[in-house]
JSON list of C-alpha atoms in Angstrom, two decimals:
[
{"chain": "S", "resi": 1479, "resn": "GLN", "atom": "CA", "xyz": [9.63, -32.90, 138.30]},
{"chain": "S", "resi": 1480, "resn": "CYS", "atom": "CA", "xyz": [12.20, -35.30, 136.87]},
{"chain": "S", "resi": 1481, "resn": "ALA", "atom": "CA", "xyz": [14.65, -32.56, 135.74]},
{"chain": "S", "resi": 1482, "resn": "GLY", "atom": "CA", "xyz": [16.67, -32.88, 138.94]},
{"chain": "S", "resi": 1483, "resn": "ARG", "atom": "CA", "xyz": [17.24, -36.59, 138.28]},
{"chain": "S", "resi": 1484, "resn": "ILE", "atom": "CA", "xyz": [17.54, -36.43, 134.49]},
{"chain": "S", "resi": 1485, "resn": "PRO", "atom": "CA", "xyz": [19.79, -33.56, 133.33]},
{"chain": "S", "resi": 1486, "resn": "GLU", "atom": "CA", "xyz": [18.54, -33.99, 129.74]},
{"chain": "S", "resi": 1487, "resn": "ALA", "atom": "CA", "xyz": [14.99, -33.15, 130.88]},
{"chain": "S", "resi": 1488, "resn": "GLY", "atom": "CA", "xyz": [16.21, -29.70, 131.93]},
{"chain": "S", "resi": 1489, "resn": "ALA", "atom": "CA", "xyz": [17.77, -29.20, 128.49]},
{"chain": "S", "resi": 1490, "resn": "VAL", "atom": "CA", "xyz": [14.51, -30.22, 126.76]},
{"chain": "S", "resi": 1491, "resn": "LEU", "atom": "CA", "xyz": [12.52, -27.79, 128.92]},
{"chain": "S", "resi": 1492, "resn": "ASP", "atom": "CA", "xyz": [14.99, -24.98, 128.15]},
{"chain": "S", "resi": 1493, "resn": "LEU", "atom": "CA", "xyz": [14.50, -25.55, 124.41]},
{"chain": "S", "resi": 1494, "resn": "LEU", "atom": "CA", "xyz": [10.74, -25.68, 124.88]},
{"chain": "S", "resi": 1495, "resn": "GLU", "atom": "CA", "xyz": [10.70, -22.37, 126.76]},
{"chain": "S", "resi": 1496, "resn": "LYS", "atom": "CA", "xyz": [12.52, -20.68, 123.88]},
{"chain": "S", "resi": 1497, "resn": "CYS", "atom": "CA", "xyz": [9.75, -21.68, 121.45]},
{"chain": "S", "resi": 1498, "resn": "PRO", "atom": "CA", "xyz": [7.20, -18.92, 120.82]},
{"chain": "S", "resi": 1499, "resn": "GLU", "atom": "CA", "xyz": [3.61, -19.90, 121.66]},
{"chain": "S", "resi": 1500, "resn": "HIS", "atom": "CA", "xyz": [1.04, -20.46, 118.89]},
{"chain": "S", "resi": 1501, "resn": "GLN", "atom": "CA", "xyz": [3.40, -21.00, 115.99]},
{"chain": "S", "resi": 1502, "resn": "LYS", "atom": "CA", "xyz": [2.19, -19.78, 112.61]},
{"chain": "S", "resi": 1503, "resn": "LYS", "atom": "CA", "xyz": [2.79, -21.73, 109.43]},
{"chain": "S", "resi": 1504, "resn": "GLY", "atom": "CA", "xyz": [4.55, -20.02, 106.50]},
{"chain": "S", "resi": 1505, "resn": "GLY", "atom": "CA", "xyz": [3.19, -19.91, 102.96]},
{"chain": "S", "resi": 1506, "resn": "PHE", "atom": "CA", "xyz": [4.56, -23.29, 101.85]},
{"chain": "S", "resi": 1507, "resn": "PRO", "atom": "CA", "xyz": [2.74, -26.60, 102.39]},
{"chain": "S", "resi": 1508, "resn": "VAL", "atom": "CA", "xyz": [3.50, -28.80, 105.41]},
{"chain": "S", "resi": 1509, "resn": "VAL", "atom": "CA", "xyz": [3.03, -32.54, 104.82]},
{"chain": "S", "resi": 1510, "resn": "VAL", "atom": "CA", "xyz": [3.39, -35.18, 107.54]},
{"chain": "S", "resi": 1511, "resn": "PHE", "atom": "CA", "xyz": [4.06, -38.89, 106.94]},
{"chain": "S", "resi": 1512, "resn": "GLU", "atom": "CA", "xyz": [2.92, -41.32, 109.60]},
{"chain": "S", "resi": 1513, "resn": "GLY", "atom": "CA", "xyz": [3.02, -45.11, 109.85]},
{"chain": "S", "resi": 1514, "resn": "LEU", "atom": "CA", "xyz": [4.57, -48.02, 111.68]},
{"chain": "S", "resi": 1515, "resn": "ASP", "atom": "CA", "xyz": [8.27, -48.81, 111.18]},
{"chain": "S", "resi": 1516, "resn": "ALA", "atom": "CA", "xyz": [9.09, -50.38, 107.79]},
{"chain": "S", "resi": 1517, "resn": "THR", "atom": "CA", "xyz": [6.12, -48.88, 105.97]},
{"chain": "S", "resi": 1518, "resn": "GLY", "atom": "CA", "xyz": [8.55, -46.90, 103.79]},
{"chain": "S", "resi": 1519, "resn": "LYS", "atom": "CA", "xyz": [8.46, -43.50, 105.54]},
{"chain": "S", "resi": 1520, "resn": "THR", "atom": "CA", "xyz": [12.20, -42.86, 105.23]},
{"chain": "S", "resi": 1521, "resn": "THR", "atom": "CA", "xyz": [12.28, -43.62, 101.50]},
{"chain": "S", "resi": 1522, "resn": "VAL", "atom": "CA", "xyz": [9.09, -41.74, 100.67]},
{"chain": "S", "resi": 1523, "resn": "THR", "atom": "CA", "xyz": [9.88, -38.64, 102.75]},
{"chain": "S", "resi": 1524, "resn": "GLN", "atom": "CA", "xyz": [13.34, -38.37, 101.14]},
{"chain": "S", "resi": 1525, "resn": "SER", "atom": "CA", "xyz": [11.90, -38.79, 97.62]},
{"chain": "S", "resi": 1526, "resn": "VAL", "atom": "CA", "xyz": [9.14, -36.21, 98.22]},
{"chain": "S", "resi": 1527, "resn": "LYS", "atom": "CA", "xyz": [11.65, -33.76, 99.70]},
{"chain": "S", "resi": 1528, "resn": "ASP", "atom": "CA", "xyz": [13.88, -34.13, 96.62]},
{"chain": "S", "resi": 1529, "resn": "THR", "atom": "CA", "xyz": [10.96, -33.86, 94.17]},
{"chain": "S", "resi": 1530, "resn": "LEU", "atom": "CA", "xyz": [9.51, -30.73, 95.79]},
{"chain": "S", "resi": 1531, "resn": "ASN", "atom": "CA", "xyz": [12.85, -29.14, 96.72]},
{"chain": "S", "resi": 1532, "resn": "GLY", "atom": "CA", "xyz": [11.57, -29.21, 100.27]},
{"chain": "S", "resi": 1533, "resn": "VAL", "atom": "CA", "xyz": [12.94, -29.38, 103.80]},
{"chain": "S", "resi": 1534, "resn": "LEU", "atom": "CA", "xyz": [12.80, -32.71, 105.65]},
{"chain": "S", "resi": 1535, "resn": "LEU", "atom": "CA", "xyz": [12.19, -32.64, 109.42]},
{"chain": "S", "resi": 1536, "resn": "ARG", "atom": "CA", "xyz": [11.71, -35.48, 111.89]},
{"chain": "S", "resi": 1537, "resn": "SER", "atom": "CA", "xyz": [10.07, -36.05, 115.24]},
{"chain": "S", "resi": 1538, "resn": "PRO", "atom": "CA", "xyz": [11.67, -35.94, 117.73]},
{"chain": "S", "resi": 1539, "resn": "PRO", "atom": "CA", "xyz": [13.64, -33.04, 116.18]},
{"chain": "S", "resi": 1540, "resn": "ALA", "atom": "CA", "xyz": [17.40, -33.30, 115.66]},
{"chain": "S", "resi": 1541, "resn": "CYS", "atom": "CA", "xyz": [18.18, -30.96, 118.59]},
{"chain": "S", "resi": 1542, "resn": "ILE", "atom": "CA", "xyz": [16.80, -33.49, 121.13]},
{"chain": "S", "resi": 1543, "resn": "SER", "atom": "CA", "xyz": [16.85, -36.83, 119.27]},
{"chain": "S", "resi": 1544, "resn": "GLN", "atom": "CA", "xyz": [20.23, -37.79, 120.79]},
{"chain": "S", "resi": 1545, "resn": "TRP", "atom": "CA", "xyz": [18.44, -38.08, 124.18]},
{"chain": "S", "resi": 1546, "resn": "ARG", "atom": "CA", "xyz": [15.75, -40.39, 122.89]},
{"chain": "S", "resi": 1547, "resn": "THR", "atom": "CA", "xyz": [17.37, -43.53, 124.37]},
{"chain": "S", "resi": 1548, "resn": "VAL", "atom": "CA", "xyz": [17.51, -41.84, 127.80]},
{"chain": "S", "resi": 1549, "resn": "PHE", "atom": "CA", "xyz": [13.76, -41.17, 127.81]},
{"chain": "S", "resi": 1550, "resn": "ASP", "atom": "CA", "xyz": [12.77, -44.47, 126.19]},
{"chain": "S", "resi": 1551, "resn": "ASP", "atom": "CA", "xyz": [13.98, -46.19, 129.37]},
{"chain": "S", "resi": 1552, "resn": "GLU", "atom": "CA", "xyz": [11.92, -43.96, 131.64]},
{"chain": "S", "resi": 1553, "resn": "PRO", "atom": "CA", "xyz": [8.37, -44.68, 132.92]},
{"chain": "S", "resi": 1554, "resn": "ALA", "atom": "CA", "xyz": [5.63, -44.03, 130.34]},
{"chain": "S", "resi": 1555, "resn": "PRO", "atom": "CA", "xyz": [4.52, -40.54, 131.57]},
{"chain": "S", "resi": 1556, "resn": "ILE", "atom": "CA", "xyz": [8.09, -39.16, 131.36]},
{"chain": "S", "resi": 1557, "resn": "LYS", "atom": "CA", "xyz": [8.73, -40.85, 128.02]},
{"chain": "S", "resi": 1558, "resn": "ARG", "atom": "CA", "xyz": [5.51, -39.44, 126.53]},
{"chain": "S", "resi": 1559, "resn": "ALA", "atom": "CA", "xyz": [6.23, -35.98, 127.92]},
{"chain": "S", "resi": 1560, "resn": "PHE", "atom": "CA", "xyz": [9.56, -36.05, 126.05]},
{"chain": "S", "resi": 1561, "resn": "TYR", "atom": "CA", "xyz": [7.84, -36.90, 122.74]},
{"chain": "S", "resi": 1562, "resn": "ALA", "atom": "CA", "xyz": [5.07, -34.34, 123.33]},
{"chain": "S", "resi": 1563, "resn": "ALA", "atom": "CA", "xyz": [7.63, -31.62, 124.08]},
{"chain": "S", "resi": 1564, "resn": "GLY", "atom": "CA", "xyz": [9.48, -32.68, 120.93]},
{"chain": "S", "resi": 1565, "resn": "ASN", "atom": "CA", "xyz": [6.40, -31.90, 118.84]},
{"chain": "S", "resi": 1566, "resn": "TYR", "atom": "CA", "xyz": [6.23, -28.33, 120.16]},
{"chain": "S", "resi": 1567, "resn": "ILE", "atom": "CA", "xyz": [9.97, -27.81, 119.56]},
{"chain": "S", "resi": 1568, "resn": "LEU", "atom": "CA", "xyz": [9.49, -29.26, 116.06]},
{"chain": "S", "resi": 1569, "resn": "ALA", "atom": "CA", "xyz": [6.59, -26.83, 115.48]},
{"chain": "S", "resi": 1570, "resn": "SER", "atom": "CA", "xyz": [8.94, -23.86, 115.79]},
{"chain": "S", "resi": 1571, "resn": "GLU", "atom": "CA", "xyz": [11.25, -25.46, 113.18]},
{"chain": "S", "resi": 1572, "resn": "ILE", "atom": "CA", "xyz": [8.26, -26.06, 110.88]},
{"chain": "S", "resi": 1573, "resn": "ALA", "atom": "CA", "xyz": [7.07, -22.46, 111.28]},
{"chain": "S", "resi": 1574, "resn": "LYS", "atom": "CA", "xyz": [10.49, -21.17, 110.22]},
{"chain": "S", "resi": 1575, "resn": "ALA", "atom": "CA", "xyz": [11.11, -23.66, 107.39]},
{"chain": "S", "resi": 1576, "resn": "SER", "atom": "CA", "xyz": [7.64, -23.28, 105.84]},
{"chain": "S", "resi": 1577, "resn": "THR", "atom": "CA", "xyz": [8.35, -19.61, 105.04]},
{"chain": "S", "resi": 1578, "resn": "GLN", "atom": "CA", "xyz": [11.03, -20.79, 102.60]},
{"chain": "S", "resi": 1579, "resn": "ALA", "atom": "CA", "xyz": [10.10, -24.19, 101.14]},
{"chain": "S", "resi": 1580, "resn": "PRO", "atom": "CA", "xyz": [7.62, -27.09, 101.35]},
{"chain": "S", "resi": 1581, "resn": "VAL", "atom": "CA", "xyz": [8.14, -28.98, 104.63]},
{"chain": "S", "resi": 1582, "resn": "ILE", "atom": "CA", "xyz": [8.05, -32.79, 104.74]},
{"chain": "S", "resi": 1583, "resn": "ILE", "atom": "CA", "xyz": [7.85, -34.34, 108.21]},
{"chain": "S", "resi": 1584, "resn": "ASP", "atom": "CA", "xyz": [8.66, -37.90, 109.26]},
{"chain": "S", "resi": 1585, "resn": "ARG", "atom": "CA", "xyz": [6.16, -38.35, 112.16]},
{"chain": "S", "resi": 1586, "resn": "TYR", "atom": "CA", "xyz": [4.55, -35.61, 114.25]},
{"chain": "S", "resi": 1587, "resn": "TRP", "atom": "CA", "xyz": [1.76, -35.37, 116.83]},
{"chain": "S", "resi": 1588, "resn": "HIS", "atom": "CA", "xyz": [-0.32, -38.31, 115.51]},
{"chain": "S", "resi": 1589, "resn": "SER", "atom": "CA", "xyz": [2.51, -40.76, 116.31]},
{"chain": "S", "resi": 1590, "resn": "THR", "atom": "CA", "xyz": [2.81, -39.52, 119.88]},
{"chain": "S", "resi": 1591, "resn": "ALA", "atom": "CA", "xyz": [-0.95, -39.76, 120.36]},
{"chain": "S", "resi": 1592, "resn": "ALA", "atom": "CA", "xyz": [-1.46, -43.13, 118.62]},
{"chain": "S", "resi": 1593, "resn": "TYR", "atom": "CA", "xyz": [1.34, -44.89, 120.54]},
{"chain": "S", "resi": 1594, "resn": "THR", "atom": "CA", "xyz": [0.23, -43.35, 123.85]},
{"chain": "S", "resi": 1595, "resn": "ILE", "atom": "CA", "xyz": [-3.38, -44.45, 123.36]},
{"chain": "S", "resi": 1596, "resn": "ALA", "atom": "CA", "xyz": [-2.34, -47.97, 122.26]},
{"chain": "S", "resi": 1597, "resn": "THR", "atom": "CA", "xyz": [-0.01, -48.31, 125.27]},
{"chain": "S", "resi": 1598, "resn": "GLU", "atom": "CA", "xyz": [-2.49, -47.01, 127.84]},
{"chain": "S", "resi": 1599, "resn": "ILE", "atom": "CA", "xyz": [-5.39, -49.19, 126.66]},
{"chain": "S", "resi": 1600, "resn": "ASN", "atom": "CA", "xyz": [-5.10, -52.97, 126.78]},
{"chain": "S", "resi": 1601, "resn": "GLY", "atom": "CA", "xyz": [-7.13, -55.50, 124.84]},
{"chain": "S", "resi": 1602, "resn": "GLU", "atom": "CA", "xyz": [-8.90, -55.32, 121.50]},
{"chain": "S", "resi": 1603, "resn": "VAL", "atom": "CA", "xyz": [-9.53, -52.41, 119.15]},
{"chain": "S", "resi": 1604, "resn": "GLN", "atom": "CA", "xyz": [-13.07, -52.11, 120.56]},
{"chain": "S", "resi": 1605, "resn": "ASP", "atom": "CA", "xyz": [-11.53, -51.28, 123.96]},
{"chain": "S", "resi": 1606, "resn": "LEU", "atom": "CA", "xyz": [-10.06, -48.02, 122.59]},
{"chain": "S", "resi": 1607, "resn": "PRO", "atom": "CA", "xyz": [-11.75, -44.72, 123.53]},
{"chain": "S", "resi": 1608, "resn": "PRO", "atom": "CA", "xyz": [-14.87, -44.17, 121.36]},
{"chain": "S", "resi": 1609, "resn": "VAL", "atom": "CA", "xyz": [-14.44, -42.66, 117.90]},
{"chain": "S", "resi": 1610, "resn": "HIS", "atom": "CA", "xyz": [-15.24, -39.02, 118.77]},
{"chain": "S", "resi": 1611, "resn": "ASP", "atom": "CA", "xyz": [-13.28, -38.98, 122.02]},
{"chain": "S", "resi": 1612, "resn": "GLU", "atom": "CA", "xyz": [-11.13, -35.87, 122.60]},
{"chain": "S", "resi": 1613, "resn": "VAL", "atom": "CA", "xyz": [-7.93, -38.00, 122.69]},
{"chain": "S", "resi": 1614, "resn": "TYR", "atom": "CA", "xyz": [-8.11, -38.11, 118.87]},
{"chain": "S", "resi": 1615, "resn": "GLN", "atom": "CA", "xyz": [-8.22, -34.30, 118.55]},
{"chain": "S", "resi": 1616, "resn": "TRP", "atom": "CA", "xyz": [-5.23, -32.25, 117.45]},
{"chain": "S", "resi": 1617, "resn": "PRO", "atom": "CA", "xyz": [-3.98, -29.94, 120.27]},
{"chain": "S", "resi": 1618, "resn": "GLU", "atom": "CA", "xyz": [-5.32, -26.42, 119.80]},
{"chain": "S", "resi": 1619, "resn": "ASP", "atom": "CA", "xyz": [-1.98, -24.75, 120.49]},
{"chain": "S", "resi": 1620, "resn": "LEU", "atom": "CA", "xyz": [0.14, -26.91, 118.14]},
{"chain": "S", "resi": 1621, "resn": "LEU", "atom": "CA", "xyz": [0.95, -25.86, 114.57]},
{"chain": "S", "resi": 1622, "resn": "LYS", "atom": "CA", "xyz": [-1.20, -27.88, 112.16]},
{"chain": "S", "resi": 1623, "resn": "PRO", "atom": "CA", "xyz": [0.08, -29.49, 108.95]},
{"chain": "S", "resi": 1624, "resn": "ASP", "atom": "CA", "xyz": [-1.81, -29.14, 105.65]},
{"chain": "S", "resi": 1625, "resn": "LEU", "atom": "CA", "xyz": [-1.87, -32.88, 105.04]},
{"chain": "S", "resi": 1626, "resn": "VAL", "atom": "CA", "xyz": [-1.16, -36.07, 107.01]},
{"chain": "S", "resi": 1627, "resn": "LEU", "atom": "CA", "xyz": [-0.51, -39.26, 105.04]},
{"chain": "S", "resi": 1628, "resn": "LEU", "atom": "CA", "xyz": [-0.61, -42.62, 106.84]},
{"chain": "S", "resi": 1629, "resn": "LEU", "atom": "CA", "xyz": [1.50, -45.24, 105.07]},
{"chain": "S", "resi": 1630, "resn": "THR", "atom": "CA", "xyz": [0.26, -48.79, 105.59]},
{"chain": "S", "resi": 1631, "resn": "VAL", "atom": "CA", "xyz": [1.44, -52.21, 104.44]},
{"chain": "S", "resi": 1632, "resn": "ASP", "atom": "CA", "xyz": [0.01, -55.58, 105.41]},
{"chain": "S", "resi": 1633, "resn": "PRO", "atom": "CA", "xyz": [1.63, -57.11, 108.53]},
{"chain": "S", "resi": 1634, "resn": "GLU", "atom": "CA", "xyz": [3.46, -59.92, 106.67]},
{"chain": "S", "resi": 1635, "resn": "GLU", "atom": "CA", "xyz": [5.05, -57.49, 104.21]},
{"chain": "S", "resi": 1636, "resn": "ARG", "atom": "CA", "xyz": [6.07, -55.17, 107.04]},
{"chain": "S", "resi": 1637, "resn": "VAL", "atom": "CA", "xyz": [7.79, -57.98, 108.96]},
{"chain": "S", "resi": 1638, "resn": "ARG", "atom": "CA", "xyz": [9.53, -59.11, 105.75]},
{"chain": "S", "resi": 1639, "resn": "ARG", "atom": "CA", "xyz": [10.86, -55.57, 105.20]},
{"chain": "S", "resi": 1640, "resn": "LEU", "atom": "CA", "xyz": [12.05, -55.33, 108.80]},
{"chain": "S", "resi": 1641, "resn": "GLN", "atom": "CA", "xyz": [13.95, -58.60, 108.52]},
{"chain": "S", "resi": 1642, "resn": "HIS", "atom": "CA", "xyz": [15.44, -57.44, 105.22]},
{"chain": "S", "resi": 1643, "resn": "ARG", "atom": "CA", "xyz": [16.66, -54.23, 106.88]},
{"chain": "S", "resi": 1644, "resn": "GLY", "atom": "CA", "xyz": [18.30, -56.26, 109.63]},
{"chain": "S", "resi": 1645, "resn": "LEU", "atom": "CA", "xyz": [18.32, -53.26, 111.97]},
{"chain": "S", "resi": 1646, "resn": "GLU", "atom": "CA", "xyz": [18.20, -53.50, 115.71]},
{"chain": "S", "resi": 1647, "resn": "LYS", "atom": "CA", "xyz": [14.59, -53.26, 116.81]},
{"chain": "S", "resi": 1648, "resn": "THR", "atom": "CA", "xyz": [13.28, -50.38, 118.87]},
{"chain": "S", "resi": 1649, "resn": "LYS", "atom": "CA", "xyz": [11.33, -51.34, 121.99]},
{"chain": "S", "resi": 1650, "resn": "GLU", "atom": "CA", "xyz": [8.11, -50.30, 120.30]},
{"chain": "S", "resi": 1651, "resn": "GLU", "atom": "CA", "xyz": [8.97, -52.31, 117.19]},
{"chain": "S", "resi": 1652, "resn": "ALA", "atom": "CA", "xyz": [9.60, -55.45, 119.28]},
{"chain": "S", "resi": 1653, "resn": "GLU", "atom": "CA", "xyz": [6.24, -54.81, 120.98]},
{"chain": "S", "resi": 1654, "resn": "LEU", "atom": "CA", "xyz": [4.51, -54.41, 117.60]},
{"chain": "S", "resi": 1655, "resn": "GLU", "atom": "CA", "xyz": [5.94, -57.68, 116.38]},
{"chain": "S", "resi": 1656, "resn": "ALA", "atom": "CA", "xyz": [5.20, -59.63, 119.55]},
{"chain": "S", "resi": 1657, "resn": "ASN", "atom": "CA", "xyz": [1.76, -58.21, 120.02]},
{"chain": "S", "resi": 1658, "resn": "CYS", "atom": "CA", "xyz": [-0.52, -57.92, 117.01]},
{"chain": "S", "resi": 1659, "resn": "LEU", "atom": "CA", "xyz": [-3.24, -56.47, 119.26]},
{"chain": "S", "resi": 1660, "resn": "PHE", "atom": "CA", "xyz": [-0.95, -53.55, 120.10]},
{"chain": "S", "resi": 1661, "resn": "ARG", "atom": "CA", "xyz": [-0.25, -53.03, 116.39]},
{"chain": "S", "resi": 1662, "resn": "ARG", "atom": "CA", "xyz": [-3.97, -53.00, 115.61]},
{"chain": "S", "resi": 1663, "resn": "ARG", "atom": "CA", "xyz": [-4.60, -50.48, 118.39]},
{"chain": "S", "resi": 1664, "resn": "VAL", "atom": "CA", "xyz": [-1.87, -48.18, 117.05]},
{"chain": "S", "resi": 1665, "resn": "GLU", "atom": "CA", "xyz": [-3.19, -48.33, 113.48]},
{"chain": "S", "resi": 1666, "resn": "GLU", "atom": "CA", "xyz": [-6.82, -47.86, 114.54]},
{"chain": "S", "resi": 1667, "resn": "SER", "atom": "CA", "xyz": [-5.82, -44.89, 116.73]},
{"chain": "S", "resi": 1668, "resn": "TYR", "atom": "CA", "xyz": [-4.15, -43.31, 113.68]},
{"chain": "S", "resi": 1669, "resn": "ARG", "atom": "CA", "xyz": [-7.36, -43.81, 111.69]},
{"chain": "S", "resi": 1670, "resn": "ARG", "atom": "CA", "xyz": [-9.49, -42.13, 114.35]},
{"chain": "S", "resi": 1671, "resn": "MET", "atom": "CA", "xyz": [-7.43, -38.93, 114.49]},
{"chain": "S", "resi": 1672, "resn": "VAL", "atom": "CA", "xyz": [-9.30, -35.83, 113.38]},
{"chain": "S", "resi": 1673, "resn": "ASN", "atom": "CA", "xyz": [-8.63, -32.22, 112.54]},
{"chain": "S", "resi": 1674, "resn": "PRO", "atom": "CA", "xyz": [-6.44, -33.10, 110.61]},
{"chain": "S", "resi": 1675, "resn": "ALA", "atom": "CA", "xyz": [-7.34, -36.72, 109.87]},
{"chain": "S", "resi": 1676, "resn": "CYS", "atom": "CA", "xyz": [-4.86, -39.15, 108.30]},
{"chain": "S", "resi": 1677, "resn": "GLN", "atom": "CA", "xyz": [-5.25, -39.98, 104.62]},
{"chain": "S", "resi": 1678, "resn": "GLU", "atom": "CA", "xyz": [-4.30, -43.61, 104.18]},
{"chain": "S", "resi": 1679, "resn": "VAL", "atom": "CA", "xyz": [-1.82, -44.61, 101.46]},
{"chain": "S", "resi": 1680, "resn": "ASP", "atom": "CA", "xyz": [-1.13, -48.25, 100.57]},
{"chain": "S", "resi": 1681, "resn": "ALA", "atom": "CA", "xyz": [2.67, -48.42, 100.63]},
{"chain": "S", "resi": 1682, "resn": "SER", "atom": "CA", "xyz": [2.87, -52.03, 99.36]},
{"chain": "S", "resi": 1683, "resn": "PRO", "atom": "CA", "xyz": [3.49, -51.25, 95.63]},
{"chain": "S", "resi": 1684, "resn": "SER", "atom": "CA", "xyz": [6.86, -50.19, 94.20]},
{"chain": "S", "resi": 1685, "resn": "LYS", "atom": "CA", "xyz": [8.60, -47.06, 95.49]},
{"chain": "S", "resi": 1686, "resn": "GLU", "atom": "CA", "xyz": [7.78, -45.31, 92.21]},
{"chain": "S", "resi": 1687, "resn": "GLU", "atom": "CA", "xyz": [4.07, -46.13, 92.47]},
{"chain": "S", "resi": 1688, "resn": "VAL", "atom": "CA", "xyz": [3.85, -44.99, 96.09]},
{"chain": "S", "resi": 1689, "resn": "LEU", "atom": "CA", "xyz": [5.68, -41.75, 95.28]},
{"chain": "S", "resi": 1690, "resn": "LYS", "atom": "CA", "xyz": [3.32, -41.09, 92.38]},
{"chain": "S", "resi": 1691, "resn": "THR", "atom": "CA", "xyz": [0.23, -41.61, 94.62]},
{"chain": "S", "resi": 1692, "resn": "VAL", "atom": "CA", "xyz": [1.69, -39.41, 97.34]},
{"chain": "S", "resi": 1693, "resn": "LEU", "atom": "CA", "xyz": [2.55, -36.56, 94.96]},
{"chain": "S", "resi": 1694, "resn": "GLN", "atom": "CA", "xyz": [-0.97, -36.67, 93.49]},
{"chain": "S", "resi": 1695, "resn": "LEU", "atom": "CA", "xyz": [-2.46, -36.34, 97.00]},
{"chain": "S", "resi": 1696, "resn": "ILE", "atom": "CA", "xyz": [-0.13, -33.45, 97.86]},
{"chain": "S", "resi": 1697, "resn": "LYS", "atom": "CA", "xyz": [-1.06, -31.69, 94.61]},
{"chain": "S", "resi": 1698, "resn": "LYS", "atom": "CA", "xyz": [-4.76, -32.21, 95.32]},
{"chain": "S", "resi": 1699, "resn": "HIS", "atom": "CA", "xyz": [-4.73, -31.02, 98.94]},
{"chain": "S", "resi": 1700, "resn": "CYS", "atom": "CA", "xyz": [-1.94, -28.42, 99.05]},
{"chain": "S", "resi": 1701, "resn": "ALA", "atom": "CA", "xyz": [-1.43, -25.22, 97.12]},
{"chain": "S", "resi": 1702, "resn": "LEU", "atom": "CA", "xyz": [1.78, -26.00, 95.27]}
]
């Protein structure tokens, strides 16, 4: 409906239409890294990609990420539709890449779902939809990863890392910082995701330690 007003929406829909339905994963493992900003996703995903000679993909995918700022300023339903569409476009990239090498992904469906749930529901963690609610289910028609790792650090350490980075904050990051309830809702939503569930990894130790833990989990859960 908004394609007439937002030219970029038409371009996103065109890309989405070109994606085959029900993408099939190739023979190589697909590992997703989730987590709030400054939990070390960029560093870990790059290190894992290098160690496994893999392919690194991100959500939203490169072909639409330049329009992210356009959609971030739109009302929530349009913004979320952009990120949801991005996951399906990303799925076709994953399907292709996983026939040739392990695929490492910096955020995928769980991020879209966790942030949507946390934005739609106000209040405390207990106000979230109940644990077995369908909002925590993976979409049936979206390519599934073999493993989803949720990187967590305690709030003080995360804020310290953000300040150290000195980067301009995203809207969501500013919201996370200003509103610890929102942050708790996001993290709890991640924890409630099922099929596949997130495996939590403490990302507070050194980069080397975190990488070691992550590689052990990949070895345990994926056929490498």
